[in-house]
Amino acid sequence: MATRARKPSASSTSARTGTARAAATRAQNSAVAASPARVEVRKTYKLYIGGAFPRTESGRSYLVVGDDGTLLANACRASRKDVRDAVRAARGAFPGWAAKTAMTGGQVLYRVAELMEGRREQFAAEVEAAEGLRPAAARAVVDRAIDRWVWYAGWADKIGQVLGSSNPVAAPYFNFTIPEATGVVGVVAPETSSLLGLVSRLAPPLVAGNAVVLIASEKRPLSAVTLTEVLATSDVPGGVVNVLTGFKKELVPVLAAHEDVDALDTWGVADEMRTEVETLAAEDIKRLARRPTTVAEARFDWLDDAATERPEWIAAFLEMKTVWHPIGG
């Protein structure tokens, strides 16, 4: 009588499968160990103009070192032409950005904070290297920068109500005062705070509806370039923010003298350049926002919310328009 073959038990099948998987894993691990070490993909730090990442037209670069002197990167050394290109991009983007409703503008800027949160560790590493902070302190600075961006974004649909008014007049007219964006704003970022100071000066003109040409910290520009990568993947239209890296003594006077720049934030201008820059800005009557002469930049505490979360920093980049309208038909 023929004997039927016995069906393998589930336990024996499982054991053979486990053995095969283990062998495959060991083989894969051996292959990985035997493969040559990969070459690290180094980051290239470029300019940010019109929503794109061009290299400087001059082809120049300069070394960026950390607080301890370690070489961190080669950054683009922007030229006069790069400044002109950035201003042209900002001018083209300004009408569309200024025309957005206050609620939409606030939502767009809040999205930037969401994306910054996703790059929190990258920002922290850059702040740590640039400013010589301990890891925990660097993370705290990044957290405060994100929170500050949210704080300013929240003012987008409120600043008009705070500054605007209905004025009493002795005539059959309505008389309203309405804040409007100034136009293209040049911002010279602080040197002492690579991210938190940058956010504190960049956010106010954006909330006001302006387009910005920003000259990043000369010694600590890497966080600014990473922020442009956030902006490029956010809903902020290309050209609304343009960021240049390089030597301030070469770039700031060109920006201050440019006749298509409507306002200038000189917080990050060195004291020895201040008179020259303000004189150039005055030639075509630019609005000027500057650090008080009694405040030393090196001693300013960017972590102080009371000193840095201020609606008047937004108001500095707004023009007040008065409108008359007859009552009735």
CSV table of C-alpha atoms in Angstrom, one decimal:
chain,number,residue,atom,x,y,z
A,1,MET,CA,0.0,0.0,0.0
A,2,ALA,CA,1.5,3.4,-1.1
A,3,THR,CA,2.4,5.9,1.6
A,4,ARG,CA,1.3,9.5,1.1
A,5,ALA,CA,4.0,12.2,1.6
A,6,ARG,CA,3.5,14.1,4.8
A,7,LYS,CA,2.7,17.8,4.4
A,8,PRO,CA,5.4,20.0,6.1
A,9,SER,CA,4.2,21.6,9.3
A,10,ALA,CA,3.7,25.4,9.5
A,11,SER,CA,6.5,25.6,12.1
A,12,SER,CA,9.1,23.9,9.9
A,13,THR,CA,8.1,26.2,6.9
A,14,SER,CA,8.4,29.2,9.1
A,15,ALA,CA,11.8,28.2,10.4
A,16,ARG,CA,13.1,27.7,6.8
A,17,THR,CA,11.7,31.1,5.8
A,18,GLY,CA,13.4,32.7,8.7
A,19,THR,CA,16.7,31.1,8.0
A,20,ALA,CA,16.5,32.3,4.3
A,21,ARG,CA,15.7,35.8,5.4
A,22,ALA,CA,18.6,35.9,7.8
A,23,ALA,CA,21.0,34.6,5.2
A,24,ALA,CA,19.7,37.3,2.8
A,25,THR,CA,20.2,40.0,5.4
A,26,ARG,CA,23.7,38.8,6.1
A,27,ALA,CA,24.5,38.9,2.4
A,28,GLN,CA,23.1,42.4,2.1
A,29,ASN,CA,25.1,43.6,5.1
A,30,SER,CA,28.3,42.1,3.7
A,31,ALA,CA,27.7,43.8,0.3
A,32,VAL,CA,27.1,47.2,2.0
A,33,ALA,CA,30.2,46.7,4.1
A,34,ALA,CA,32.3,45.8,1.1
A,35,SER,CA,31.0,48.8,-1.0
A,36,PRO,CA,33.3,51.8,-1.3
A,37,ALA,CA,32.5,54.8,1.0
A,38,ARG,CA,30.1,57.2,-0.8
A,39,VAL,CA,31.2,60.8,-1.6
A,40,GLU,CA,29.2,63.3,0.4
A,41,VAL,CA,26.9,65.6,-1.6
A,42,ARG,CA,28.1,69.0,-0.5
A,43,LYS,CA,25.6,71.8,-0.4
A,44,THR,CA,26.0,74.8,-2.8
A,45,TYR,CA,24.9,78.1,-1.3
A,46,LYS,CA,23.5,80.3,-4.0
A,47,LEU,CA,21.7,83.6,-4.3
A,48,TYR,CA,17.9,83.8,-4.4
A,49,ILE,CA,16.4,86.1,-7.0
A,50,GLY,CA,13.0,86.0,-8.5
A,51,GLY,CA,12.2,82.6,-7.1
A,52,ALA,CA,15.3,81.0,-8.6
A,53,PHE,CA,18.8,80.1,-7.3
A,54,PRO,CA,21.3,81.7,-9.6
A,55,ARG,CA,25.0,81.9,-8.9
A,56,THR,CA,26.4,85.5,-8.9
A,57,GLU,CA,27.0,86.8,-12.3
A,58,SER,CA,30.5,87.8,-11.3
A,59,GLY,CA,31.5,84.2,-10.6
A,60,ARG,CA,33.0,85.2,-7.2
A,61,SER,CA,32.7,83.5,-3.9
A,62,TYR,CA,34.1,84.0,-0.4
A,63,LEU,CA,34.8,81.7,2.6
A,64,VAL,CA,32.3,81.4,5.4
A,65,VAL,CA,33.8,80.1,8.7
A,66,GLY,CA,32.1,79.1,11.9
A,67,ASP,CA,32.5,80.7,15.3
A,68,ASP,CA,35.5,78.5,16.0
A,69,GLY,CA,37.2,79.2,12.7
A,70,THR,CA,36.1,76.0,11.0
A,71,LEU,CA,35.4,76.3,7.2
A,72,LEU,CA,31.7,75.9,6.7
A,73,ALA,CA,31.1,76.8,3.0
A,74,ASN,CA,31.8,79.0,0.0
A,75,ALA,CA,29.1,81.6,-0.3
A,76,CYS,CA,28.3,83.7,-3.4
A,77,ARG,CA,29.9,87.1,-3.4
A,78,ALA,CA,27.1,89.1,-5.1
A,79,SER,CA,27.8,92.0,-7.4
A,80,ARG,CA,26.2,95.3,-8.3
A,81,LYS,CA,24.3,93.6,-11.2
A,82,ASP,CA,22.9,91.0,-8.8
A,83,VAL,CA,21.5,93.9,-6.7
A,84,ARG,CA,19.9,95.4,-9.8
A,85,ASP,CA,18.5,92.0,-10.8
A,86,ALA,CA,17.0,91.5,-7.3
A,87,VAL,CA,15.4,94.9,-7.3
A,88,ARG,CA,13.9,94.3,-10.7
A,89,ALA,CA,12.5,91.0,-9.5
A,90,ALA,CA,11.0,92.6,-6.4
A,91,ARG,CA,9.4,95.4,-8.4
A,92,GLY,CA,7.8,92.8,-10.6
A,93,ALA,CA,6.4,90.8,-7.7
A,94,PHE,CA,5.2,93.7,-5.6
A,95,PRO,CA,1.9,94.5,-7.2
A,96,GLY,CA,0.6,90.9,-6.9
A,97,TRP,CA,1.8,90.5,-3.3
A,98,ALA,CA,0.4,93.8,-2.2
A,99,ALA,CA,-3.0,93.0,-3.8
A,100,LYS,CA,-3.5,89.8,-1.8
A,101,THR,CA,-6.1,90.0,0.9
A,102,ALA,CA,-4.8,90.4,4.4
A,103,MET,CA,-6.1,87.0,5.4
A,104,THR,CA,-4.4,85.3,2.4
A,105,GLY,CA,-1.1,87.1,3.1
A,106,GLY,CA,-1.2,85.9,6.7
A,107,GLN,CA,-1.9,82.3,5.6
A,108,VAL,CA,0.9,82.4,3.1
A,109,LEU,CA,3.4,83.6,5.7
A,110,TYR,CA,2.2,81.1,8.3
A,111,ARG,CA,3.0,78.4,5.8
A,112,VAL,CA,6.6,79.5,5.9
A,113,ALA,CA,6.7,78.8,9.7
A,114,GLU,CA,5.3,75.3,9.1
A,115,LEU,CA,8.1,74.6,6.7
A,116,MET,CA,10.7,76.1,9.0
A,117,GLU,CA,9.5,73.7,11.7
A,118,GLY,CA,10.2,70.8,9.3
A,119,ARG,CA,13.8,72.0,8.9
A,120,ARG,CA,14.3,72.8,12.6
A,121,GLU,CA,17.4,70.5,13.0
A,122,GLN,CA,19.1,71.9,9.9
A,123,PHE,CA,18.6,75.5,11.1
A,124,ALA,CA,19.8,74.5,14.6
A,125,ALA,CA,23.0,73.0,13.2
A,126,GLU,CA,23.7,76.1,11.2
A,127,VAL,CA,23.0,78.5,14.1
A,128,GLU,CA,25.2,76.4,16.4
A,129,ALA,CA,28.1,76.5,14.0
A,130,ALA,CA,27.8,80.1,13.1
A,131,GLU,CA,27.2,81.6,16.5
A,132,GLY,CA,29.1,79.1,18.7
A,133,LEU,CA,26.1,78.1,20.7
A,134,ARG,CA,25.5,74.9,22.5
A,135,PRO,CA,23.0,72.5,20.8
A,136,ALA,CA,20.2,73.2,23.3
A,137,ALA,CA,20.7,77.0,23.0
A,138,ALA,CA,20.8,76.8,19.2
A,139,ARG,CA,17.5,74.9,19.1
A,140,ALA,CA,16.0,77.4,21.5
A,141,VAL,CA,17.0,80.2,19.1
A,142,VAL,CA,15.4,78.4,16.1
A,143,ASP,CA,12.2,77.8,18.1
A,144,ARG,CA,12.0,81.4,18.9
A,145,ALA,CA,12.6,82.4,15.2
A,146,ILE,CA,9.7,80.2,14.1
A,147,ASP,CA,7.5,81.5,16.9
A,148,ARG,CA,8.4,85.1,15.9
A,149,TRP,CA,7.5,84.4,12.3
A,150,VAL,CA,4.1,83.2,13.4
A,151,TRP,CA,3.7,86.2,15.6
A,152,TYR,CA,4.2,88.6,12.7
A,153,ALA,CA,2.2,86.6,10.3
A,154,GLY,CA,-0.7,86.9,12.7
A,155,TRP,CA,-0.6,90.7,12.3
A,156,ALA,CA,-1.3,90.5,8.5
A,157,ASP,CA,-5.1,90.9,9.0
A,158,LYS,CA,-4.9,93.2,12.0
A,159,ILE,CA,-2.4,95.9,11.3
A,160,GLY,CA,-4.8,97.7,9.0
A,161,GLN,CA,-7.5,97.9,11.7
A,162,VAL,CA,-5.0,99.2,14.2
A,163,LEU,CA,-3.5,101.9,12.1
A,164,GLY,CA,-6.5,102.8,9.9
A,165,SER,CA,-9.2,105.1,11.0
A,166,SER,CA,-12.4,106.9,10.1
A,167,ASN,CA,-11.7,110.6,10.6
A,168,PRO,CA,-14.4,113.2,11.7
A,169,VAL,CA,-14.7,116.1,9.2
A,170,ALA,CA,-17.0,119.1,9.1
A,171,ALA,CA,-18.3,118.3,5.6
A,172,PRO,CA,-20.7,115.9,3.8
A,173,TYR,CA,-17.9,113.4,3.2
A,174,PHE,CA,-16.6,110.2,4.7
A,175,ASN,CA,-12.8,110.5,5.4
A,176,PHE,CA,-10.8,107.3,5.8
A,177,THR,CA,-7.1,106.7,6.5
A,178,ILE,CA,-5.9,103.4,5.1
A,179,PRO,CA,-2.4,101.9,5.4
A,180,GLU,CA,-0.8,100.7,2.2
A,181,ALA,CA,2.5,98.9,1.4
A,182,THR,CA,5.4,101.2,0.6
A,183,GLY,CA,6.8,99.1,-2.3
A,184,VAL,CA,10.3,97.6,-2.6
A,185,VAL,CA,12.1,97.5,0.7
A,186,GLY,CA,15.9,96.9,1.1
A,187,VAL,CA,16.8,95.0,4.3
A,188,VAL,CA,20.3,94.8,5.7
A,189,ALA,CA,20.3,91.8,8.0
A,190,PRO,CA,21.9,92.0,11.5
A,191,GLU,CA,25.4,90.5,11.8
A,192,THR,CA,25.0,89.2,15.4
A,193,SER,CA,22.0,86.9,14.9
A,194,SER,CA,22.1,84.7,11.8
A,195,LEU,CA,18.5,83.5,12.0
A,196,LEU,CA,16.5,85.1,14.8
A,197,GLY,CA,17.6,88.7,13.9
A,198,LEU,CA,17.1,88.0,10.2
A,199,VAL,CA,13.5,86.8,10.8
A,200,SER,CA,12.8,89.8,13.1
A,201,ARG,CA,13.7,92.3,10.4
A,202,LEU,CA,12.4,90.4,7.3
A,203,ALA,CA,8.9,89.5,8.6
A,204,PRO,CA,7.7,93.1,9.2
A,205,PRO,CA,8.0,94.5,5.7
A,206,LEU,CA,6.5,91.3,4.3
A,207,VAL,CA,3.5,91.5,6.6
A,208,ALA,CA,3.0,95.0,5.4
A,209,GLY,CA,2.7,93.8,1.8
A,210,ASN,CA,6.1,94.9,0.5
A,211,ALA,CA,8.6,93.0,-1.7
A,212,VAL,CA,12.0,92.7,-0.2
A,213,VAL,CA,15.7,92.6,-1.3
A,214,LEU,CA,17.7,91.3,1.7
A,215,ILE,CA,21.4,91.5,2.1
A,216,ALA,CA,22.2,88.6,4.4
A,217,SER,CA,24.7,88.7,7.3
A,218,GLU,CA,28.2,88.8,5.8
A,219,LYS,CA,29.8,86.6,8.3
A,220,ARG,CA,26.9,84.3,9.0
A,221,PRO,CA,24.8,83.9,5.8
A,222,LEU,CA,24.0,80.2,5.7
A,223,SER,CA,20.8,80.4,7.7
A,224,ALA,CA,19.6,83.0,5.3
A,225,VAL,CA,20.2,80.8,2.3
A,226,THR,CA,18.4,77.9,4.0
A,227,LEU,CA,15.5,80.2,4.7
A,228,THR,CA,15.3,80.9,0.9
A,229,GLU,CA,14.9,77.2,0.3
A,230,VAL,CA,11.9,77.3,2.7
A,231,LEU,CA,10.5,80.3,0.8
A,232,ALA,CA,11.0,78.6,-2.5
A,233,THR,CA,8.8,75.7,-1.4
A,234,SER,CA,6.2,77.8,0.3
A,235,ASP,CA,3.4,79.8,-1.2
A,236,VAL,CA,5.3,83.1,-1.2
A,237,PRO,CA,5.5,84.1,-4.9
A,238,GLY,CA,8.9,84.3,-6.5
A,239,GLY,CA,10.4,87.7,-6.3
A,240,VAL,CA,8.6,88.8,-3.1
A,241,VAL,CA,11.8,87.9,-1.2
A,242,ASN,CA,15.2,88.1,-2.8
A,243,VAL,CA,18.4,87.3,-0.8
A,244,LEU,CA,21.9,88.2,-1.6
A,245,THR,CA,25.1,87.1,0.1
A,246,GLY,CA,28.4,88.9,-0.1
A,247,PHE,CA,30.3,92.0,1.2
A,248,LYS,CA,28.1,94.7,2.7
A,249,LYS,CA,30.6,97.4,1.8
A,250,GLU,CA,30.0,96.5,-1.9
A,251,LEU,CA,26.3,95.8,-1.8
A,252,VAL,CA,24.6,98.2,0.7
A,253,PRO,CA,25.6,101.5,-1.0
A,254,VAL,CA,24.2,100.2,-4.3
A,255,LEU,CA,21.0,99.1,-2.7
A,256,ALA,CA,20.7,102.4,-0.9
A,257,ALA,CA,21.2,104.5,-4.0
A,258,HIS,CA,18.9,102.4,-6.3
A,259,GLU,CA,16.0,104.7,-7.3
A,260,ASP,CA,13.5,101.8,-7.6
A,261,VAL,CA,13.9,101.0,-3.9
A,262,ASP,CA,11.3,102.7,-1.8
A,263,ALA,CA,12.5,102.0,1.7
A,264,LEU,CA,15.6,100.8,3.5
A,265,ASP,CA,16.1,99.0,6.7
A,266,THR,CA,19.6,99.7,7.9
A,267,TRP,CA,19.7,97.7,11.1
A,268,GLY,CA,22.6,95.6,10.0
A,269,VAL,CA,24.7,98.5,8.5
A,270,ALA,CA,28.0,99.0,10.3
A,271,ASP,CA,28.3,102.3,12.2
A,272,GLU,CA,31.2,103.4,10.0
A,273,MET,CA,28.9,103.1,6.9
A,274,ARG,CA,25.8,104.5,8.4
A,275,THR,CA,26.3,108.2,7.3
A,276,GLU,CA,27.1,107.3,3.7
A,277,VAL,CA,24.2,104.9,3.4
A,278,GLU,CA,21.6,107.2,4.9
A,279,THR,CA,22.9,110.1,2.6
A,280,LEU,CA,22.5,107.9,-0.4
A,281,ALA,CA,19.0,106.8,0.7
A,282,ALA,CA,18.0,110.5,1.2
A,283,GLU,CA,18.8,111.5,-2.4
A,284,ASP,CA,15.4,110.0,-3.6
A,285,ILE,CA,13.6,110.3,-0.3
A,286,LYS,CA,13.5,106.7,0.8
A,287,ARG,CA,11.6,105.7,3.9
A,288,LEU,CA,14.3,104.7,6.5
A,289,ALA,CA,14.0,102.2,9.3
A,290,ARG,CA,17.1,102.0,11.4
A,291,ARG,CA,18.5,100.8,14.7
A,292,PRO,CA,18.5,103.6,17.2
A,293,THR,CA,21.9,105.2,17.6
A,294,THR,CA,21.7,104.5,21.3
A,295,VAL,CA,21.4,100.8,20.8
A,296,ALA,CA,24.6,98.8,20.1
A,297,GLU,CA,23.9,95.9,17.8
A,298,ALA,CA,26.4,93.7,19.6
A,299,ARG,CA,24.4,94.1,22.9
A,300,PHE,CA,20.9,93.9,21.4
A,301,ASP,CA,19.0,90.8,22.8
A,302,TRP,CA,17.0,89.2,19.9
A,303,LEU,CA,15.5,86.8,22.4
A,304,ASP,CA,13.7,89.7,24.1
A,305,ASP,CA,10.1,89.4,22.8
A,306,ALA,CA,9.1,92.8,24.2
A,307,ALA,CA,11.9,94.5,22.2
A,308,THR,CA,11.5,92.6,19.0
A,309,GLU,CA,7.8,91.8,18.6
A,310,ARG,CA,6.5,95.3,17.8
A,311,PRO,CA,3.7,96.4,15.5
A,312,GLU,CA,5.5,99.6,14.9
A,313,TRP,CA,8.2,97.6,13.1
A,314,ILE,CA,5.5,96.7,10.5
A,315,ALA,CA,4.2,100.3,10.5
A,316,ALA,CA,7.7,101.6,9.5
A,317,PHE,CA,7.0,100.1,6.0
A,318,LEU,CA,3.5,101.3,5.5
A,319,GLU,CA,2.3,104.5,3.8
A,320,MET,CA,-0.9,106.2,5.1
A,321,LYS,CA,-3.4,107.0,2.4
A,322,THR,CA,-6.4,109.3,3.1
A,323,VAL,CA,-9.5,108.9,1.0
A,324,TRP,CA,-12.5,111.2,0.8
A,325,HIS,CA,-15.9,109.9,-0.3
A,326,PRO,CA,-19.2,111.8,-0.5
A,327,ILE,CA,-22.1,110.8,1.7
A,328,GLY,CA,-25.1,109.6,-0.1
A,329,GLY,CA,-25.7,109.5,-3.9
